[in-house]
Amino acid sequence: MMVKLKLIKGTFKREFALAATHPMRILVIKEGNGLLCMNSGDYELKNSRIFFIPEEGLVRLEGEITTGYWLNFCSSLYAEFLKQHLDPLAKNLFLNLSFRDLSGNRLEKAFNLLDQLKKEIEVNRDLALLSQCLSLFLGFTAGFDGYLAALTLDELQQTIRFKAILENFYKKEKAIRFYAREMGMSPRKLNAFLDHVLGKSLFVLIKDRIMREAEVLLLDSEYTVDEIAIILGFSNAANFGIAFRRYKGISLSQFSNTENEN
């Protein structure tokens, strides 16, 4: 399993470290007090505090936890999150230890997302759905996806499902009827849902996703432009280049040169 989520509670002493199978680690304190003990120092445990923990160093707890969660997952799932969150801060989320204190509606939504992730793990759901559930949890708790706070639980679940379907098919399926059928909705209802929840049409969402993937492949792969065009569903490199320029305002070569200079 590429992601593990464990309920933790009880009295903890700093002599014992929490086991982590994967490098990306999050500690969620729903109710508890004490200290998170790291090589860099001790950090206060508080109700509704979420820690993003770097890979380096053992994680030890000292105190009493009534309800908490220990989440760890592989680097490839984090890479999927980064494809959807190009904010430079997203790349640094696990560079140093940081935390967020949530309250009210934001706290409720965070735990809704965490509970949904737990359910998907328990039923061994497909990787695309797990990845989207985890990405929404990370994005929301880290402050990148604030729009989720306004959604109902049902809308959250539908958003996770749509994003998983989009991830599986955005390179080859462009028709609203296909996505509507996969969602169990009429095309009209899906259009209304996407406009309400994400504020974008299916066409724009697919275009955004393709161009985010294009940026990743141009910068972090050995593929040629011709190969990337084929991967992303373009008939040829020329059409890919035209679409990229319209979206980014610069050519493929200008983008690559600018990013390499940075």
PDB file of C-alpha atoms in Angstrom:
ATOM      1  CA  MET A   1       0.000   0.000   0.000  1.00  0.00           C
ATOM      2  CA  MET A   2       1.400   3.374  -1.075  1.00  0.00           C
ATOM      3  CA  VAL A   3      -0.378   5.279   1.706  1.00  0.00           C
ATOM      4  CA  LYS A   4      -0.926   4.302   5.323  1.00  0.00           C
ATOM      5  CA  LEU A   5      -3.241   5.969   7.829  1.00  0.00           C
ATOM      6  CA  LYS A   6      -3.214   4.843  11.450  1.00  0.00           C
ATOM      7  CA  LEU A   7      -5.402   5.957  14.337  1.00  0.00           C
ATOM      8  CA  ILE A   8      -3.232   6.719  17.375  1.00  0.00           C
ATOM      9  CA  LYS A   9      -4.275   7.301  20.977  1.00  0.00           C
ATOM     10  CA  GLY A  10      -2.989   6.777  24.489  1.00  0.00           C
ATOM     11  CA  THR A  11       0.012   7.849  26.532  1.00  0.00           C
ATOM     12  CA  PHE A  12       3.273   8.299  24.637  1.00  0.00           C
ATOM     13  CA  LYS A  13       6.845   8.528  25.885  1.00  0.00           C
ATOM     14  CA  ARG A  14       9.645  10.027  23.864  1.00  0.00           C
ATOM     15  CA  GLU A  15      11.734   6.858  24.114  1.00  0.00           C
ATOM     16  CA  PHE A  16       9.576   5.249  21.409  1.00  0.00           C
ATOM     17  CA  ALA A  17       9.463   6.480  17.801  1.00  0.00           C
ATOM     18  CA  LEU A  18       6.474   6.275  15.459  1.00  0.00           C
ATOM     19  CA  ALA A  19       7.059   3.812  12.641  1.00  0.00           C
ATOM     20  CA  ALA A  20       6.752   5.169   9.093  1.00  0.00           C
ATOM     21  CA  THR A  21       6.763   2.976   5.998  1.00  0.00           C
ATOM     22  CA  HIS A  22       6.883   5.916   3.573  1.00  0.00           C
ATOM     23  CA  PRO A  23       8.906   9.174   3.549  1.00  0.00           C
ATOM     24  CA  MET A  24       6.076  11.769   3.426  1.00  0.00           C
ATOM     25  CA  ARG A  25       4.627  12.068   6.939  1.00  0.00           C
ATOM     26  CA  ILE A  26       1.758  13.940   8.578  1.00  0.00           C
ATOM     27  CA  LEU A  27       0.728  13.936  12.233  1.00  0.00           C
ATOM     28  CA  VAL A  28      -2.844  15.001  12.975  1.00  0.00           C
ATOM     29  CA  ILE A  29      -3.809  15.820  16.570  1.00  0.00           C
ATOM     30  CA  LYS A  30      -7.577  15.949  16.889  1.00  0.00           C
ATOM     31  CA  GLU A  31      -7.523  15.910  20.688  1.00  0.00           C
ATOM     32  CA  GLY A  32      -4.367  15.723  22.743  1.00  0.00           C
ATOM     33  CA  ASN A  33      -1.540  17.541  24.471  1.00  0.00           C
ATOM     34  CA  GLY A  34       2.165  17.117  24.972  1.00  0.00           C
ATOM     35  CA  LEU A  35       5.159  17.387  22.662  1.00  0.00           C
ATOM     36  CA  LEU A  36       6.269  16.291  19.224  1.00  0.00           C
ATOM     37  CA  CYS A  37       9.968  15.532  19.713  1.00  0.00           C
ATOM     38  CA  MET A  38      12.241  15.948  16.698  1.00  0.00           C
ATOM     39  CA  ASN A  39      15.977  16.370  16.143  1.00  0.00           C
ATOM     40  CA  SER A  40      15.317  20.077  15.549  1.00  0.00           C
ATOM     41  CA  GLY A  41      13.525  20.490  18.900  1.00  0.00           C
ATOM     42  CA  ASP A  42      10.246  19.918  20.716  1.00  0.00           C
ATOM     43  CA  TYR A  43       6.930  21.237  19.385  1.00  0.00           C
ATOM     44  CA  GLU A  44       3.670  21.603  21.266  1.00  0.00           C
ATOM     45  CA  LEU A  45       0.831  19.193  20.539  1.00  0.00           C
ATOM     46  CA  LYS A  46      -2.545  20.938  20.529  1.00  0.00           C
ATOM     47  CA  ASN A  47      -6.099  20.101  19.589  1.00  0.00           C
ATOM     48  CA  SER A  48      -6.730  20.427  15.830  1.00  0.00           C
ATOM     49  CA  ARG A  49      -3.059  20.842  14.930  1.00  0.00           C
ATOM     50  CA  ILE A  50      -1.692  19.226  11.770  1.00  0.00           C
ATOM     51  CA  PHE A  51       2.075  18.744  11.342  1.00  0.00           C
ATOM     52  CA  PHE A  52       3.845  18.329   7.983  1.00  0.00           C
ATOM     53  CA  ILE A  53       6.988  16.418   8.885  1.00  0.00           C
ATOM     54  CA  PRO A  54      10.184  16.159   6.795  1.00  0.00           C
ATOM     55  CA  GLU A  55      11.721  12.766   6.148  1.00  0.00           C
ATOM     56  CA  GLU A  56      14.834  13.406   8.193  1.00  0.00           C
ATOM     57  CA  GLY A  57      14.815  12.338  11.820  1.00  0.00           C
ATOM     58  CA  LEU A  58      12.757  10.096  14.056  1.00  0.00           C
ATOM     59  CA  VAL A  59       9.281  11.154  15.175  1.00  0.00           C
ATOM     60  CA  ARG A  60       8.689  10.760  18.905  1.00  0.00           C
ATOM     61  CA  LEU A  61       5.743  11.837  21.031  1.00  0.00           C
ATOM     62  CA  GLU A  62       5.487  12.688  24.704  1.00  0.00           C
ATOM     63  CA  GLY A  63       2.051  13.267  26.151  1.00  0.00           C
ATOM     64  CA  GLU A  64      -1.545  12.122  26.033  1.00  0.00           C
ATOM     65  CA  ILE A  65      -3.427  11.766  22.751  1.00  0.00           C
ATOM     66  CA  THR A  66      -7.164  11.135  22.876  1.00  0.00           C
ATOM     67  CA  THR A  67      -7.578  11.048  19.088  1.00  0.00           C
ATOM     68  CA  GLY A  68      -4.860  11.411  16.499  1.00  0.00           C
ATOM     69  CA  TYR A  69      -3.821  10.141  13.089  1.00  0.00           C
ATOM     70  CA  TRP A  70      -0.441   9.141  11.717  1.00  0.00           C
ATOM     71  CA  LEU A  71      -0.391   9.429   7.930  1.00  0.00           C
ATOM     72  CA  ASN A  72       2.521   8.487   5.709  1.00  0.00           C
ATOM     73  CA  PHE A  73       2.697   7.989   1.969  1.00  0.00           C
ATOM     74  CA  CYS A  74       5.137   7.478  -0.882  1.00  0.00           C
ATOM     75  CA  SER A  75       6.929  10.149  -2.903  1.00  0.00           C
ATOM     76  CA  SER A  76       5.050   9.244  -6.096  1.00  0.00           C
ATOM     77  CA  LEU A  77       1.722  10.247  -4.503  1.00  0.00           C
ATOM     78  CA  TYR A  78       3.293  13.521  -3.434  1.00  0.00           C
ATOM     79  CA  ALA A  79       4.431  14.006  -7.027  1.00  0.00           C
ATOM     80  CA  GLU A  80       0.807  13.622  -8.151  1.00  0.00           C
ATOM     81  CA  PHE A  81      -0.174  16.333  -5.673  1.00  0.00           C
ATOM     82  CA  LEU A  82       2.524  18.647  -7.061  1.00  0.00           C
ATOM     83  CA  LYS A  83       1.219  18.197 -10.614  1.00  0.00           C
ATOM     84  CA  GLN A  84      -2.016  19.815  -9.476  1.00  0.00           C
ATOM     85  CA  HIS A  85      -0.443  22.466  -7.232  1.00  0.00           C
ATOM     86  CA  LEU A  86       2.272  24.403  -9.055  1.00  0.00           C
ATOM     87  CA  ASP A  87       2.637  26.912  -6.213  1.00  0.00           C
ATOM     88  CA  PRO A  88       6.348  26.852  -5.188  1.00  0.00           C
ATOM     89  CA  LEU A  89       5.226  26.545  -1.561  1.00  0.00           C
ATOM     90  CA  ALA A  90       3.715  23.152  -2.357  1.00  0.00           C
ATOM     91  CA  LYS A  91       7.160  21.828  -3.281  1.00  0.00           C
ATOM     92  CA  ASN A  92       8.489  22.942   0.100  1.00  0.00           C
ATOM     93  CA  LEU A  93       5.653  21.491   2.162  1.00  0.00           C
ATOM     94  CA  PHE A  94       7.853  18.755   3.619  1.00  0.00           C
ATOM     95  CA  LEU A  95      11.196  20.537   3.405  1.00  0.00           C
ATOM     96  CA  ASN A  96      11.032  21.729   7.014  1.00  0.00           C
ATOM     97  CA  LEU A  97       8.677  20.879   9.840  1.00  0.00           C
ATOM     98  CA  SER A  98       5.578  23.079   9.770  1.00  0.00           C
ATOM     99  CA  PHE A  99       2.078  22.945  11.148  1.00  0.00           C
ATOM    100  CA  ARG A 100      -1.423  24.316  10.717  1.00  0.00           C
ATOM    101  CA  ASP A 101      -4.057  24.980  13.364  1.00  0.00           C
ATOM    102  CA  LEU A 102      -7.561  24.536  11.995  1.00  0.00           C
ATOM    103  CA  SER A 103     -10.888  25.486  13.504  1.00  0.00           C
ATOM    104  CA  GLY A 104     -14.589  25.688  12.718  1.00  0.00           C
ATOM    105  CA  ASN A 105     -15.670  24.781   9.209  1.00  0.00           C
ATOM    106  CA  ARG A 106     -12.111  24.257   8.007  1.00  0.00           C
ATOM    107  CA  LEU A 107     -11.484  21.741  10.765  1.00  0.00           C
ATOM    108  CA  GLU A 108     -14.676  19.853   9.942  1.00  0.00           C
ATOM    109  CA  LYS A 109     -13.822  19.664   6.249  1.00  0.00           C
ATOM    110  CA  ALA A 110     -10.257  18.523   6.964  1.00  0.00           C
ATOM    111  CA  PHE A 111     -11.516  15.603   9.008  1.00  0.00           C
ATOM    112  CA  ASN A 112     -14.180  14.813   6.424  1.00  0.00           C
ATOM    113  CA  LEU A 113     -11.394  14.466   3.867  1.00  0.00           C
ATOM    114  CA  LEU A 114      -9.294  12.393   6.255  1.00  0.00           C
ATOM    115  CA  ASP A 115     -12.240  10.099   7.041  1.00  0.00           C
ATOM    116  CA  GLN A 116     -12.877   9.712   3.308  1.00  0.00           C
ATOM    117  CA  LEU A 117      -9.236   8.776   2.750  1.00  0.00           C
ATOM    118  CA  LYS A 118      -9.462   6.209   5.547  1.00  0.00           C
ATOM    119  CA  LYS A 119     -12.539   4.619   3.949  1.00  0.00           C
ATOM    120  CA  GLU A 120     -10.875   4.454   0.535  1.00  0.00           C
ATOM    121  CA  ILE A 121      -7.790   2.795   2.041  1.00  0.00           C
ATOM    122  CA  GLU A 122      -9.899   0.240   3.906  1.00  0.00           C
ATOM    123  CA  VAL A 123     -11.733  -0.877   0.771  1.00  0.00           C
ATOM    124  CA  ASN A 124      -8.472  -0.890  -1.217  1.00  0.00           C
ATOM    125  CA  ARG A 125      -9.758   1.671  -3.676  1.00  0.00           C
ATOM    126  CA  ASP A 126      -7.912   2.231  -6.957  1.00  0.00           C
ATOM    127  CA  LEU A 127      -4.806   4.393  -6.873  1.00  0.00           C
ATOM    128  CA  ALA A 128      -6.326   7.311  -8.807  1.00  0.00           C
ATOM    129  CA  LEU A 129      -9.070   7.782  -6.223  1.00  0.00           C
ATOM    130  CA  LEU A 130      -6.647   7.462  -3.298  1.00  0.00           C
ATOM    131  CA  SER A 131      -4.330   9.963  -4.944  1.00  0.00           C
ATOM    132  CA  GLN A 132      -7.080  12.548  -5.425  1.00  0.00           C
ATOM    133  CA  CYS A 133      -8.386  12.108  -1.900  1.00  0.00           C
ATOM    134  CA  LEU A 134      -4.883  12.579  -0.516  1.00  0.00           C
ATOM    135  CA  SER A 135      -4.208  15.552  -2.816  1.00  0.00           C
ATOM    136  CA  LEU A 136      -7.357  17.335  -1.672  1.00  0.00           C
ATOM    137  CA  PHE A 137      -6.476  16.692   1.979  1.00  0.00           C
ATOM    138  CA  LEU A 138      -2.951  18.046   1.480  1.00  0.00           C
ATOM    139  CA  GLY A 139      -4.106  21.017  -0.563  1.00  0.00           C
ATOM    140  CA  PHE A 140      -6.820  21.984   1.861  1.00  0.00           C
ATOM    141  CA  THR A 141      -4.872  21.580   5.112  1.00  0.00           C
ATOM    142  CA  ALA A 142      -1.824  23.355   3.650  1.00  0.00           C
ATOM    143  CA  GLY A 143      -3.981  26.289   2.534  1.00  0.00           C
ATOM    144  CA  PHE A 144      -3.897  25.803  -1.256  1.00  0.00           C
ATOM    145  CA  ASP A 145      -7.493  24.648  -1.801  1.00  0.00           C
ATOM    146  CA  GLY A 146      -9.535  27.038   0.310  1.00  0.00           C
ATOM    147  CA  TYR A 147     -12.602  26.613  -1.915  1.00  0.00           C
ATOM    148  CA  LEU A 148     -13.238  23.210  -0.319  1.00  0.00           C
ATOM    149  CA  ALA A 149     -14.404  24.873   2.901  1.00  0.00           C
ATOM    150  CA  ALA A 150     -17.651  25.905   1.223  1.00  0.00           C
ATOM    151  CA  LEU A 151     -18.520  22.413  -0.040  1.00  0.00           C
ATOM    152  CA  THR A 152     -20.867  19.907   1.556  1.00  0.00           C
ATOM    153  CA  LEU A 153     -19.645  16.391   2.383  1.00  0.00           C
ATOM    154  CA  ASP A 154     -21.455  15.039  -0.671  1.00  0.00           C
ATOM    155  CA  GLU A 155     -19.830  17.678  -2.874  1.00  0.00           C
ATOM    156  CA  LEU A 156     -16.411  16.783  -1.437  1.00  0.00           C
ATOM    157  CA  GLN A 157     -16.941  13.126  -2.303  1.00  0.00           C
ATOM    158  CA  GLN A 158     -18.143  13.998  -5.794  1.00  0.00           C
ATOM    159  CA  THR A 159     -15.142  16.286  -6.295  1.00  0.00           C
ATOM    160  CA  ILE A 160     -12.763  13.488  -5.326  1.00  0.00           C
ATOM    161  CA  ARG A 161     -14.505  11.137  -7.743  1.00  0.00           C
ATOM    162  CA  PHE A 162     -14.436  13.625 -10.616  1.00  0.00           C
ATOM    163  CA  LYS A 163     -10.765  14.445 -10.114  1.00  0.00           C
ATOM    164  CA  ALA A 164      -9.893  10.739 -10.096  1.00  0.00           C
ATOM    165  CA  ILE A 165     -11.783  10.218 -13.360  1.00  0.00           C
ATOM    166  CA  LEU A 166     -10.120  13.290 -14.867  1.00  0.00           C
ATOM    167  CA  GLU A 167      -6.670  11.999 -13.889  1.00  0.00           C
ATOM    168  CA  ASN A 168      -7.343   8.676 -15.585  1.00  0.00           C
ATOM    169  CA  PHE A 169      -8.725  10.041 -18.848  1.00  0.00           C
ATOM    170  CA  TYR A 170      -7.751  13.692 -19.455  1.00  0.00           C
ATOM    171  CA  LYS A 171      -5.162  12.772 -22.108  1.00  0.00           C
ATOM    172  CA  LYS A 172      -7.587  10.891 -24.331  1.00  0.00           C
ATOM    173  CA  GLU A 173     -11.182  11.780 -23.399  1.00  0.00           C
ATOM    174  CA  LYS A 174     -12.489  15.295 -23.993  1.00  0.00           C
ATOM    175  CA  ALA A 175     -16.283  14.858 -24.310  1.00  0.00           C
ATOM    176  CA  ILE A 176     -18.642  15.992 -21.541  1.00  0.00           C
ATOM    177  CA  ARG A 177     -20.834  12.952 -22.221  1.00  0.00           C
ATOM    178  CA  PHE A 178     -18.016  10.588 -21.268  1.00  0.00           C
ATOM    179  CA  TYR A 179     -17.328  12.282 -17.916  1.00  0.00           C
ATOM    180  CA  ALA A 180     -21.044  12.664 -17.205  1.00  0.00           C
ATOM    181  CA  ARG A 181     -21.552   8.939 -17.756  1.00  0.00           C
ATOM    182  CA  GLU A 182     -18.612   8.085 -15.473  1.00  0.00           C
ATOM    183  CA  MET A 183     -20.051  10.380 -12.785  1.00  0.00           C
ATOM    184  CA  GLY A 184     -23.577   9.010 -13.152  1.00  0.00           C
ATOM    185  CA  MET A 185     -24.910  12.452 -14.107  1.00  0.00           C
ATOM    186  CA  SER A 186     -26.418  14.101 -17.136  1.00  0.00           C
ATOM    187  CA  PRO A 187     -24.048  16.395 -19.082  1.00  0.00           C
ATOM    188  CA  ARG A 188     -26.086  19.392 -17.984  1.00  0.00           C
ATOM    189  CA  LYS A 189     -25.871  18.411 -14.312  1.00  0.00           C
ATOM    190  CA  LEU A 190     -22.130  17.789 -14.532  1.00  0.00           C
ATOM    191  CA  ASN A 191     -21.564  21.174 -16.157  1.00  0.00           C
ATOM    192  CA  ALA A 192     -23.535  22.839 -13.368  1.00  0.00           C
ATOM    193  CA  PHE A 193     -21.622  20.869 -10.726  1.00  0.00           C
ATOM    194  CA  LEU A 194     -18.213  21.802 -12.124  1.00  0.00           C
ATOM    195  CA  ASP A 195     -19.201  25.458 -12.410  1.00  0.00           C
ATOM    196  CA  HIS A 196     -20.452  25.480  -8.800  1.00  0.00           C
ATOM    197  CA  VAL A 197     -17.620  23.494  -7.218  1.00  0.00           C
ATOM    198  CA  LEU A 198     -14.548  24.314  -9.317  1.00  0.00           C
ATOM    199  CA  GLY A 199     -15.707  27.444 -11.143  1.00  0.00           C
ATOM    200  CA  LYS A 200     -14.529  26.090 -14.508  1.00  0.00           C
ATOM    201  CA  SER A 201     -15.930  24.177 -17.444  1.00  0.00           C
ATOM    202  CA  LEU A 202     -14.784  20.666 -18.319  1.00  0.00           C
ATOM    203  CA  PHE A 203     -12.950  22.078 -21.354  1.00  0.00           C
ATOM    204  CA  VAL A 204     -10.916  24.463 -19.183  1.00  0.00           C
ATOM    205  CA  LEU A 205     -10.218  21.814 -16.531  1.00  0.00           C
ATOM    206  CA  ILE A 206      -8.877  19.407 -19.144  1.00  0.00           C
ATOM    207  CA  LYS A 207      -6.775  22.150 -20.757  1.00  0.00           C
ATOM    208  CA  ASP A 208      -5.369  23.199 -17.363  1.00  0.00           C
ATOM    209  CA  ARG A 209      -4.466  19.614 -16.499  1.00  0.00           C
ATOM    210  CA  ILE A 210      -2.824  18.936 -19.858  1.00  0.00           C
ATOM    211  CA  MET A 211      -0.711  22.078 -19.604  1.00  0.00           C
ATOM    212  CA  ARG A 212       0.349  21.325 -16.037  1.00  0.00           C
ATOM    213  CA  GLU A 213       1.481  17.908 -17.232  1.00  0.00           C
ATOM    214  CA  ALA A 214       3.223  19.537 -20.182  1.00  0.00           C
ATOM    215  CA  GLU A 215       5.259  21.731 -17.832  1.00  0.00           C
ATOM    216  CA  VAL A 216       6.274  18.730 -15.741  1.00  0.00           C
ATOM    217  CA  LEU A 217       7.310  16.668 -18.766  1.00  0.00           C
ATOM    218  CA  LEU A 218       9.205  19.545 -20.376  1.00  0.00           C
ATOM    219  CA  LEU A 219      11.226  20.190 -17.221  1.00  0.00           C
ATOM    220  CA  ASP A 220      11.572  16.817 -15.546  1.00  0.00           C
ATOM    221  CA  SER A 221      11.655  14.165 -18.252  1.00  0.00           C
ATOM    222  CA  GLU A 222      13.890  12.978 -21.078  1.00  0.00           C
ATOM    223  CA  TYR A 223      11.054  12.988 -23.613  1.00  0.00           C
ATOM    224  CA  THR A 224      11.390  15.023 -26.787  1.00  0.00           C
ATOM    225  CA  VAL A 225       8.761  17.630 -27.684  1.00  0.00           C
ATOM    226  CA  ASP A 226       7.393  15.239 -30.328  1.00  0.00           C
ATOM    227  CA  GLU A 227       7.040  12.475 -27.733  1.00  0.00           C
ATOM    228  CA  ILE A 228       5.386  14.799 -25.196  1.00  0.00           C
ATOM    229  CA  ALA A 229       2.891  15.909 -27.828  1.00  0.00           C
ATOM    230  CA  ILE A 230       1.885  12.290 -28.444  1.00  0.00           C
ATOM    231  CA  ILE A 231       1.698  11.516 -24.709  1.00  0.00           C
ATOM    232  CA  LEU A 232      -0.665  14.452 -24.169  1.00  0.00           C
ATOM    233  CA  GLY A 233      -2.954  13.541 -27.048  1.00  0.00           C
ATOM    234  CA  PHE A 234      -1.876  16.089 -29.668  1.00  0.00           C
ATOM    235  CA  SER A 235      -1.712  15.023 -33.309  1.00  0.00           C
ATOM    236  CA  ASN A 236       1.740  16.545 -33.726  1.00  0.00           C
ATOM    237  CA  ALA A 237       4.329  18.794 -32.080  1.00  0.00           C
ATOM    238  CA  ALA A 238       3.196  21.857 -34.043  1.00  0.00           C
ATOM    239  CA  ASN A 239      -0.328  21.697 -32.608  1.00  0.00           C
ATOM    240  CA  PHE A 240       1.137  21.119 -29.137  1.00  0.00           C
ATOM    241  CA  GLY A 241       3.350  24.187 -29.540  1.00  0.00           C
ATOM    242  CA  ILE A 242       0.439  26.375 -30.657  1.00  0.00           C
ATOM    243  CA  ALA A 243      -1.739  25.248 -27.732  1.00  0.00           C
ATOM    244  CA  PHE A 244       1.109  25.804 -25.264  1.00  0.00           C
ATOM    245  CA  ARG A 245       1.814  29.317 -26.536  1.00  0.00           C
ATOM    246  CA  ARG A 246      -1.869  30.247 -26.306  1.00  0.00           C
ATOM    247  CA  TYR A 247      -2.038  28.947 -22.747  1.00  0.00           C
ATOM    248  CA  LYS A 248       1.283  30.214 -21.366  1.00  0.00           C
ATOM    249  CA  GLY A 249       1.900  33.220 -23.617  1.00  0.00           C
ATOM    250  CA  ILE A 250       5.383  31.959 -24.524  1.00  0.00           C
ATOM    251  CA  SER A 251       6.771  29.286 -26.827  1.00  0.00           C
ATOM    252  CA  LEU A 252       7.968  25.847 -25.710  1.00  0.00           C
ATOM    253  CA  SER A 253      11.609  26.845 -26.174  1.00  0.00           C
ATOM    254  CA  GLN A 254      11.159  30.120 -24.282  1.00  0.00           C
ATOM    255  CA  PHE A 255       9.517  28.257 -21.386  1.00  0.00           C
ATOM    256  CA  SER A 256      12.315  25.679 -21.198  1.00  0.00           C
ATOM    257  CA  ASN A 257      15.050  28.318 -21.395  1.00  0.00           C
ATOM    258  CA  THR A 258      13.410  30.522 -18.740  1.00  0.00           C
ATOM    259  CA  GLU A 259      12.933  27.644 -16.315  1.00  0.00           C
ATOM    260  CA  ASN A 260      16.477  26.348 -16.851  1.00  0.00           C
ATOM    261  CA  GLU A 261      17.851  29.820 -16.091  1.00  0.00           C
ATOM    262  CA  ASN A 262      15.915  29.806 -12.789  1.00  0.00           C
TER     263      ASN A 262
END
